[in-house]
PDB file of C-alpha atoms in Angstrom:
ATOM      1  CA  UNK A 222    -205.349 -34.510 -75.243  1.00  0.00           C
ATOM      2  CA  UNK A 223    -205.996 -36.097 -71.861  1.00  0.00           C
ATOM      3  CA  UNK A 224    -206.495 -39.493 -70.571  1.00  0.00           C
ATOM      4  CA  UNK A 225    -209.943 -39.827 -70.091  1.00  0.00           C
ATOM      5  CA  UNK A 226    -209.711 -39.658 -66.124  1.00  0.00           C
ATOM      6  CA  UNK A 227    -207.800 -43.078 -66.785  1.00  0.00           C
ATOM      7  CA  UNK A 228    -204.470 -42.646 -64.763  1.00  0.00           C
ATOM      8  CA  UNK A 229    -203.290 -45.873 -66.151  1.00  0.00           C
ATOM      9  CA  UNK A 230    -203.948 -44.540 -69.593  1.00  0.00           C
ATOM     10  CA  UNK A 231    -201.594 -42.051 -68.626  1.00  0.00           C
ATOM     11  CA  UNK A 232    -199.671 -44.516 -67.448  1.00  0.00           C
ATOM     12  CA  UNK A 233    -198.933 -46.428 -70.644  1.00  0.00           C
ATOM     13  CA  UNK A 234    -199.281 -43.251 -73.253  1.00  0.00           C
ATOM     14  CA  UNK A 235    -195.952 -42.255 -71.251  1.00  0.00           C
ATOM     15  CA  UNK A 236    -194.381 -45.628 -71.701  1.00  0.00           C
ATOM     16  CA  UNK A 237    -194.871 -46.046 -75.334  1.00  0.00           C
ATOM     17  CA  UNK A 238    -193.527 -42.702 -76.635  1.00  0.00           C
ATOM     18  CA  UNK A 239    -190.406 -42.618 -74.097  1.00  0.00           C
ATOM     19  CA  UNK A 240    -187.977 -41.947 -76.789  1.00  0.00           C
ATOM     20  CA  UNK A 241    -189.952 -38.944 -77.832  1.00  0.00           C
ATOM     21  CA  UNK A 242    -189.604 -37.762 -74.392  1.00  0.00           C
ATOM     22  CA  UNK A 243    -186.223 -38.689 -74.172  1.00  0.00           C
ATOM     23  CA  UNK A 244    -185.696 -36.524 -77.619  1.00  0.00           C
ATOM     24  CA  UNK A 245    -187.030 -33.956 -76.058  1.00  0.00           C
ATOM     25  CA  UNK A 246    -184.870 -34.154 -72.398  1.00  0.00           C
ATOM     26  CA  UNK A 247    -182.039 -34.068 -74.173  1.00  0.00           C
ATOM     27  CA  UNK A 248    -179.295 -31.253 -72.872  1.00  0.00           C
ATOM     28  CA  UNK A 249    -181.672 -30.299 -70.317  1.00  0.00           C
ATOM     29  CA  UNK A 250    -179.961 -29.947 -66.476  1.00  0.00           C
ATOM     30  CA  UNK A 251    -183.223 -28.519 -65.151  1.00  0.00           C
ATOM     31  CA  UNK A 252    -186.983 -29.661 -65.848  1.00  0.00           C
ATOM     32  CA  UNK A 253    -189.977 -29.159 -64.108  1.00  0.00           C
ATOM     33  CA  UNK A 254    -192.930 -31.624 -63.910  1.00  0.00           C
ATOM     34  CA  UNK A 255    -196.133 -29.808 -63.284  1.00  0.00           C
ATOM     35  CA  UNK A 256    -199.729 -31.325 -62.633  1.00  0.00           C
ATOM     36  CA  UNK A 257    -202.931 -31.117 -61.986  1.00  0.00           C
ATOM     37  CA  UNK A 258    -202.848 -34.345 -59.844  1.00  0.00           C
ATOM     38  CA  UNK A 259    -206.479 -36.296 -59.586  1.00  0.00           C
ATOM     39  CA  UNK A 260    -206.856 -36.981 -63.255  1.00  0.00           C
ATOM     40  CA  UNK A 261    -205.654 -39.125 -65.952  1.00  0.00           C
ATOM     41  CA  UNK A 262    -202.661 -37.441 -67.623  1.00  0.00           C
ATOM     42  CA  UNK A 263    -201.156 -36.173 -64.620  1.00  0.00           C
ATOM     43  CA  UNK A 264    -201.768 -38.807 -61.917  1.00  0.00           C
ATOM     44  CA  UNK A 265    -200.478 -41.542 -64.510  1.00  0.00           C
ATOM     45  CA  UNK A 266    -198.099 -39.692 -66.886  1.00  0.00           C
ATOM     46  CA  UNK A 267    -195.961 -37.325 -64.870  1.00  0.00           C
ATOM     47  CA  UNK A 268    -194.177 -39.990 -62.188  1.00  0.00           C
ATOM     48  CA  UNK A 269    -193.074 -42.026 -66.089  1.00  0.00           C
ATOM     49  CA  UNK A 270    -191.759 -38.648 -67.377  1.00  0.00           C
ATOM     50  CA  UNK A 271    -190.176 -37.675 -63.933  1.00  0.00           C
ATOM     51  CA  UNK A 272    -188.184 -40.649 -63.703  1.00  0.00           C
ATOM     52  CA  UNK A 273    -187.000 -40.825 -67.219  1.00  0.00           C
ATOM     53  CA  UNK A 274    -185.498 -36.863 -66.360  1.00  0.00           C
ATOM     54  CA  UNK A 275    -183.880 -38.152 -63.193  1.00  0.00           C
ATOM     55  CA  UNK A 276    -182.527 -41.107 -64.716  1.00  0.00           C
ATOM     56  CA  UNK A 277    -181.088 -38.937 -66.736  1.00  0.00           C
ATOM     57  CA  UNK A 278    -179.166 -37.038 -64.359  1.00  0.00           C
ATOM     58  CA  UNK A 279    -181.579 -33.869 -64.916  1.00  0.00           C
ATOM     59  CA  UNK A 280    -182.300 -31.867 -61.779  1.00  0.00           C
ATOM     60  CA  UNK A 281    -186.130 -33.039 -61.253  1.00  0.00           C
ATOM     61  CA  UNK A 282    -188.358 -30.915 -59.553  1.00  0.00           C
ATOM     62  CA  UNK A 283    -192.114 -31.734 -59.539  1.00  0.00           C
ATOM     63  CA  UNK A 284    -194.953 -29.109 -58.784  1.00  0.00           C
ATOM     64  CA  UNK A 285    -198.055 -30.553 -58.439  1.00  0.00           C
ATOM     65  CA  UNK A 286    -201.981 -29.409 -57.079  1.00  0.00           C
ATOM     66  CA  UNK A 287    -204.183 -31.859 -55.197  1.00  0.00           C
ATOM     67  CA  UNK A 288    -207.942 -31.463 -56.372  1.00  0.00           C
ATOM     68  CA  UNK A 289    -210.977 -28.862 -54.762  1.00  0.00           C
ATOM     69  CA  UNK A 290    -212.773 -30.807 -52.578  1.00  0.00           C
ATOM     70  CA  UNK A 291    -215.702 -30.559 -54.925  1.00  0.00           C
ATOM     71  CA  UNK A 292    -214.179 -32.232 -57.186  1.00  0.00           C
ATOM     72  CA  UNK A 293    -214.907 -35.110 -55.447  1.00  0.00           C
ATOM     73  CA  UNK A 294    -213.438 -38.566 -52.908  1.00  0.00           C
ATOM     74  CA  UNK A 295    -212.403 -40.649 -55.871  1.00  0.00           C
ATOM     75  CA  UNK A 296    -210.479 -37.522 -57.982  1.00  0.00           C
ATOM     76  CA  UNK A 297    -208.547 -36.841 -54.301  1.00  0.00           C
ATOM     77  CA  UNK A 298    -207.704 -40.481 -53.591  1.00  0.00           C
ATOM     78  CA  UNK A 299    -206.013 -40.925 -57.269  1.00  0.00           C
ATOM     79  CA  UNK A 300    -204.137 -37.624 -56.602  1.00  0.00           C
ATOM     80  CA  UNK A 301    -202.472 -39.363 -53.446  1.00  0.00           C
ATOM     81  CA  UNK A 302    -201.677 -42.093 -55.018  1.00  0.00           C
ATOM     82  CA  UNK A 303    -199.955 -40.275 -58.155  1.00  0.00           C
ATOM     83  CA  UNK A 304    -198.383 -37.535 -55.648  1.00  0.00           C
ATOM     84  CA  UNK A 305    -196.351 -40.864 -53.448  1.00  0.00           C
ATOM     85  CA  UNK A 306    -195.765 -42.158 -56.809  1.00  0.00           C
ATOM     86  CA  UNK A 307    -194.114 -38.671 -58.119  1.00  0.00           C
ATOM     87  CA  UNK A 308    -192.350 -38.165 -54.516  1.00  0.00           C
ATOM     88  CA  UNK A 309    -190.233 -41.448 -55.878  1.00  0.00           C
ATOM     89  CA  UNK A 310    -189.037 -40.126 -58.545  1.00  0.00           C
ATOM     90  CA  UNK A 311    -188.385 -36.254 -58.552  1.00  0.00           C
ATOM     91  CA  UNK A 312    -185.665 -34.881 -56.436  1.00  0.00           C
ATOM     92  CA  UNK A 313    -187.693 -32.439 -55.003  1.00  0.00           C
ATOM     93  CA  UNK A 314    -191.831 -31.580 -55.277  1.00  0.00           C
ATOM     94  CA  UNK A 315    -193.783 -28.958 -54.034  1.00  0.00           C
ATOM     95  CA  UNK A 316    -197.459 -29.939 -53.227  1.00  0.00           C
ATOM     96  CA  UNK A 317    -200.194 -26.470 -53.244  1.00  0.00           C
ATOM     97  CA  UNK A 318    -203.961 -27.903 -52.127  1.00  0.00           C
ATOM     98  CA  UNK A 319    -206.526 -26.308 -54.296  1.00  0.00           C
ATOM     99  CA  UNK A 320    -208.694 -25.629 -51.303  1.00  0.00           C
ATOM    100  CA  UNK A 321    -206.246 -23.437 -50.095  1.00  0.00           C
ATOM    101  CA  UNK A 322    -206.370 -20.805 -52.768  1.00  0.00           C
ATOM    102  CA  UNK A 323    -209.825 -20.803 -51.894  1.00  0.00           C
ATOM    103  CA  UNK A 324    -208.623 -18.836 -49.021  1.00  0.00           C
ATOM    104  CA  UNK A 325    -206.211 -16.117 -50.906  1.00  0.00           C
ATOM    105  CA  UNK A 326    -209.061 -16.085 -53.841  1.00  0.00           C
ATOM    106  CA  UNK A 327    -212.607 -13.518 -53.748  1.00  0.00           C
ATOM    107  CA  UNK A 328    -215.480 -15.410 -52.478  1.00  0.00           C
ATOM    108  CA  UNK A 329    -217.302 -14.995 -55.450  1.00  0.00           C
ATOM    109  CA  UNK A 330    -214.947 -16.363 -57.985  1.00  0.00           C
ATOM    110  CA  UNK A 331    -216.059 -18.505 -60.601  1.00  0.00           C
ATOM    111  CA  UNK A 332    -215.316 -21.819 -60.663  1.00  0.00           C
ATOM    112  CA  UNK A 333    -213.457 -21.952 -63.867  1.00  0.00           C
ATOM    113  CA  UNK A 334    -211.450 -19.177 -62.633  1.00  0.00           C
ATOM    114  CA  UNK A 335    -210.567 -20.941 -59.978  1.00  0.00           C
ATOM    115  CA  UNK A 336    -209.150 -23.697 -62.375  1.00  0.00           C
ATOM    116  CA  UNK A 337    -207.207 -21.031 -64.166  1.00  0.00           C
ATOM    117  CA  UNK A 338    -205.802 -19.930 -60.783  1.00  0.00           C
ATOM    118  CA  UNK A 339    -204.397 -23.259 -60.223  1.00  0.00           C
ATOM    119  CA  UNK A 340    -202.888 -23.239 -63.195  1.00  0.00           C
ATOM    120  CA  UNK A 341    -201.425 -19.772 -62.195  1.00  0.00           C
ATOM    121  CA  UNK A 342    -199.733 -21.106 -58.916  1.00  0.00           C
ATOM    122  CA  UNK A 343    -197.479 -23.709 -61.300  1.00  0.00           C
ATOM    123  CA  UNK A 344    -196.561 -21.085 -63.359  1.00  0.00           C
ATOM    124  CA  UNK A 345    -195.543 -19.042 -60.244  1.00  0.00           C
ATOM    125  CA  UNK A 346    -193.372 -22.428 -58.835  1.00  0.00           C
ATOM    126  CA  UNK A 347    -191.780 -22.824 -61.673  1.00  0.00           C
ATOM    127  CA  UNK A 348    -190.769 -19.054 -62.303  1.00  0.00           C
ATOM    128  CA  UNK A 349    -189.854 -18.286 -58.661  1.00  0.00           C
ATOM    129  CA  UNK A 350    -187.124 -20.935 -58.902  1.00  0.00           C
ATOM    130  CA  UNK A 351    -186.018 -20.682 -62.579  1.00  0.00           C
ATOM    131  CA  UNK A 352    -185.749 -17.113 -62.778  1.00  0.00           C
ATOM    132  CA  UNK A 353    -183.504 -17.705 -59.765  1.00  0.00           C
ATOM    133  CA  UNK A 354    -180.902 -18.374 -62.427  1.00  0.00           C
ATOM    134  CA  UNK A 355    -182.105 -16.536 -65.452  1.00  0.00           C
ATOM    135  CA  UNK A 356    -183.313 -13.450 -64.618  1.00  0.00           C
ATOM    136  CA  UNK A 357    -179.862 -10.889 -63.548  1.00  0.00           C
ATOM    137  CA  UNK A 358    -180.213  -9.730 -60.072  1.00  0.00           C
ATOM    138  CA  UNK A 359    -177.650  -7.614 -57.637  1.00  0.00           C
ATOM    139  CA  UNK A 360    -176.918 -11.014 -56.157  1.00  0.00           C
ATOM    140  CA  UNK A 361    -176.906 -14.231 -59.273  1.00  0.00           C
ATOM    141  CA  UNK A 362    -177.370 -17.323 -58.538  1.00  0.00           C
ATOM    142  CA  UNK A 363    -176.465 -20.094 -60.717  1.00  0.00           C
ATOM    143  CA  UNK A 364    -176.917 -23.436 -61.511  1.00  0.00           C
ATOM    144  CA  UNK A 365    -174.837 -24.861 -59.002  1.00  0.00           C
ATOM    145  CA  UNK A 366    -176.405 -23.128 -56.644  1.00  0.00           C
ATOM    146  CA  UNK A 367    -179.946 -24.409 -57.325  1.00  0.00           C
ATOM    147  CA  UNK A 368    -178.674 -28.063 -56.938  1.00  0.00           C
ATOM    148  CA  UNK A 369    -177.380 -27.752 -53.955  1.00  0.00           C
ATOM    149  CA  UNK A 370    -181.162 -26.594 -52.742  1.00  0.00           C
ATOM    150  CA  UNK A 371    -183.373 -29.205 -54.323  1.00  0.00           C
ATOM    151  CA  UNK A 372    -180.989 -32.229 -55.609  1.00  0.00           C
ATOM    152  CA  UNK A 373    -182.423 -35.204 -53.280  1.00  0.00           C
ATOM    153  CA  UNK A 374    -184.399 -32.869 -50.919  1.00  0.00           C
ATOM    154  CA  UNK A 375    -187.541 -34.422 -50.829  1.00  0.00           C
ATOM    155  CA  UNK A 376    -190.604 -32.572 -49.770  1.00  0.00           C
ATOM    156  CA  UNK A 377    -190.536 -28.729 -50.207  1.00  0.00           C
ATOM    157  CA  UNK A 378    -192.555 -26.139 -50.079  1.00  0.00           C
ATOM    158  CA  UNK A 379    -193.181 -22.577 -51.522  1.00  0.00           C
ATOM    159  CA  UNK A 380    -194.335 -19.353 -50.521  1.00  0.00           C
ATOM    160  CA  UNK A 381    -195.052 -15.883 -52.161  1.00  0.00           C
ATOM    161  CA  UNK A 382    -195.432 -12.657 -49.854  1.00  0.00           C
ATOM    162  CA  UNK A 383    -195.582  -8.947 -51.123  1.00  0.00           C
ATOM    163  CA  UNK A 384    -195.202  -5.795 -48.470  1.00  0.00           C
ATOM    164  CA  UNK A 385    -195.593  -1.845 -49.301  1.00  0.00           C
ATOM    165  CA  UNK A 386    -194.475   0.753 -46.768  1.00  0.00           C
ATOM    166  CA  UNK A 387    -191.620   1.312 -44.302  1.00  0.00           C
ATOM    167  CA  UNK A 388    -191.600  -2.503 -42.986  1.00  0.00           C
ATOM    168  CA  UNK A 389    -192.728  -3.777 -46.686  1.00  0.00           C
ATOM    169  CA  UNK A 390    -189.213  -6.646 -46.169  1.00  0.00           C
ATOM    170  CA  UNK A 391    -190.340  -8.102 -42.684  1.00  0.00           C
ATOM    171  CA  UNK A 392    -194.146  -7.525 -44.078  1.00  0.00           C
ATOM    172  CA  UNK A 393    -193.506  -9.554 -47.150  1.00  0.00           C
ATOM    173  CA  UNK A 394    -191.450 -11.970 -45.214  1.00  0.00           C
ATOM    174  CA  UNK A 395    -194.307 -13.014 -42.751  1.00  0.00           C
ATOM    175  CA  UNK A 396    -196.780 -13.031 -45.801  1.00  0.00           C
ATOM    176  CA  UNK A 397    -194.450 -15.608 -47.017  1.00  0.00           C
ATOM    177  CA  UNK A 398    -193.761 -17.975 -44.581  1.00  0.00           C
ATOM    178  CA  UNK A 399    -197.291 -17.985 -43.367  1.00  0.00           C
ATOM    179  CA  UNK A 400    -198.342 -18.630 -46.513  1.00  0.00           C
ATOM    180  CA  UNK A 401    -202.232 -20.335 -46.963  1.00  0.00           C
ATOM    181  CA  UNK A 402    -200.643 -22.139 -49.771  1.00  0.00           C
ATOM    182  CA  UNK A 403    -197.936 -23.745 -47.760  1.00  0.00           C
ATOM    183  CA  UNK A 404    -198.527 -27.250 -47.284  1.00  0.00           C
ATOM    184  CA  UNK A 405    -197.324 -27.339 -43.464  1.00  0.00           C
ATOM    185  CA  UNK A 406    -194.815 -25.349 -41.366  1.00  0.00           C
ATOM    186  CA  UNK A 407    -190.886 -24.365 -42.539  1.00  0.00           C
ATOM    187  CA  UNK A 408    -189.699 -25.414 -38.877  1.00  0.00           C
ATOM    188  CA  UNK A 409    -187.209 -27.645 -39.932  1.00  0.00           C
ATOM    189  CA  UNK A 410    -186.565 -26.637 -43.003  1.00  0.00           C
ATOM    190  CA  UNK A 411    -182.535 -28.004 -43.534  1.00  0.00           C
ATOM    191  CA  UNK A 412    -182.084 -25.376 -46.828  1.00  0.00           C
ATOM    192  CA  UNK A 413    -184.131 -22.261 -47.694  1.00  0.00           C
ATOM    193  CA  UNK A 414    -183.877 -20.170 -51.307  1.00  0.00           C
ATOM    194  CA  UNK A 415    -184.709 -16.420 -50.815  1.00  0.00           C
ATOM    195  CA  UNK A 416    -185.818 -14.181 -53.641  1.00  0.00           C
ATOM    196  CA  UNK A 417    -186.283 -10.388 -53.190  1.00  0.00           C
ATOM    197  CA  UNK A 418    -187.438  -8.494 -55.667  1.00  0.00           C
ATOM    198  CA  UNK A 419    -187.707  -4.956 -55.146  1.00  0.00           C
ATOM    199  CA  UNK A 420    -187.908  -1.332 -56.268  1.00  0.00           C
ATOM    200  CA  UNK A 421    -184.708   1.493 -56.891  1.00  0.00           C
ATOM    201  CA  UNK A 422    -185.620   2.108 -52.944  1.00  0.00           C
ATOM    202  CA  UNK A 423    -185.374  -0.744 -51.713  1.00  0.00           C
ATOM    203  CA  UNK A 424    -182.588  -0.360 -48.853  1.00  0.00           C
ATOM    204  CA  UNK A 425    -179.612  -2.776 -47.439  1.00  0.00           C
ATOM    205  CA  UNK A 426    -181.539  -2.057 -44.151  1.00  0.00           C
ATOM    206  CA  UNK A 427    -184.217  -3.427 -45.385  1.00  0.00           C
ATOM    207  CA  UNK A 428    -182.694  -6.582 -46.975  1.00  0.00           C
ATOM    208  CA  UNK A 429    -180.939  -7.235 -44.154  1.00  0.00           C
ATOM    209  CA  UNK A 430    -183.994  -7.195 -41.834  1.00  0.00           C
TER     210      UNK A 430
END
């Protein structure tokens, strides 16, 4: 059920059923707020939500999509407002412009796929850093570790790279950092979470590169 467009619909609908939220933040350390940001629910909702996790002490991380262009001036202009509004109360939040799948995605791709490959880039953020700490790897990382990263960082960013061959590390790593979906540049960048996944032949050498 959305909010009719109506961020401050969101707004309120957030308000009134904080204990149900609360209910359902309870014994979390780690929660994600993902968005669609331009509309009603997300624009107006998720900053309410976000701050009652990080009031909580929960490790807040928001991941949130600013609008297609075609989705028009008004839709874009409520997304800034509800991505400063988020940026205040999330420890960290990661910020992908729809256009810019535009650039990774076929030319001819329908426009509600495009929607559903919005969608897909959340998912993606919010798997890349949570199987981080679920998923058993030759090097675990834990909670702890996570915290360190994004507790009070700010502004980050995220990027996904993929390389075949005999360079397929450094290949992958460039893919990565040059990203289309990055929102800016990494120079700068005070922390930086690596994960490589990899076949039985992947090498140290490689790794290490």
């Amino acid at each position: 059920m959305g909010a009719g467009g109506d961020p401050e619909t969101g707004r309120l609908a957030a308000e009134e059923t904080q204990e149900e939220i609360m209910d359902l933040l309870s014994g979390v350390d780690m929660a994600f707020i993902t968005a669609g940001m331009g509309g009603g629910t997300g624009t107006g909702a998720a900053p309410v939500i976000a701050s009652l996790a990080r009031e909580a002490g929960i490790l807040t991380t928001g991941i949130v999509t600013r609008p297609f262009s075609f989705e028009g001036l008004t839709r874009a202009e409520r997304a800034e407002t509800g991505i400063a509004n988020l940026s205040e109360t999330v420890d960290a939040i990661i910020t992908i412009a729809n256009d810019r799948l535009l650039k990774v995605a076929p030319s001819d791709i329908p426009i509600t796929q495009a929607f559903v490959l919005a969608d897909d880039v959340l998912r993606q953020g919010v798997e890349g850093i949570s199987d981080l700490i679920t998923v058993p790897g030759m090097i675990n990382l834990d909670f702890a570790d996570i915290e360190s990263v994004l507790r009070d960082a700010g502004t980050a960013m995220m990027g996904i790279g993929e390389g075949e061959g005999e360079s397929k590390t450094k290949d992958a790593a460039r893919v990565a950092i040059s990203s289309p979906l990055l929102d800016g540049s990494i120079k700068g960048a005070r922390k930086v979470i690596m994960n490589i996944t990899g076949g039985p032949d992947l090498t140290l050498e490689a790794v290490t590169e």
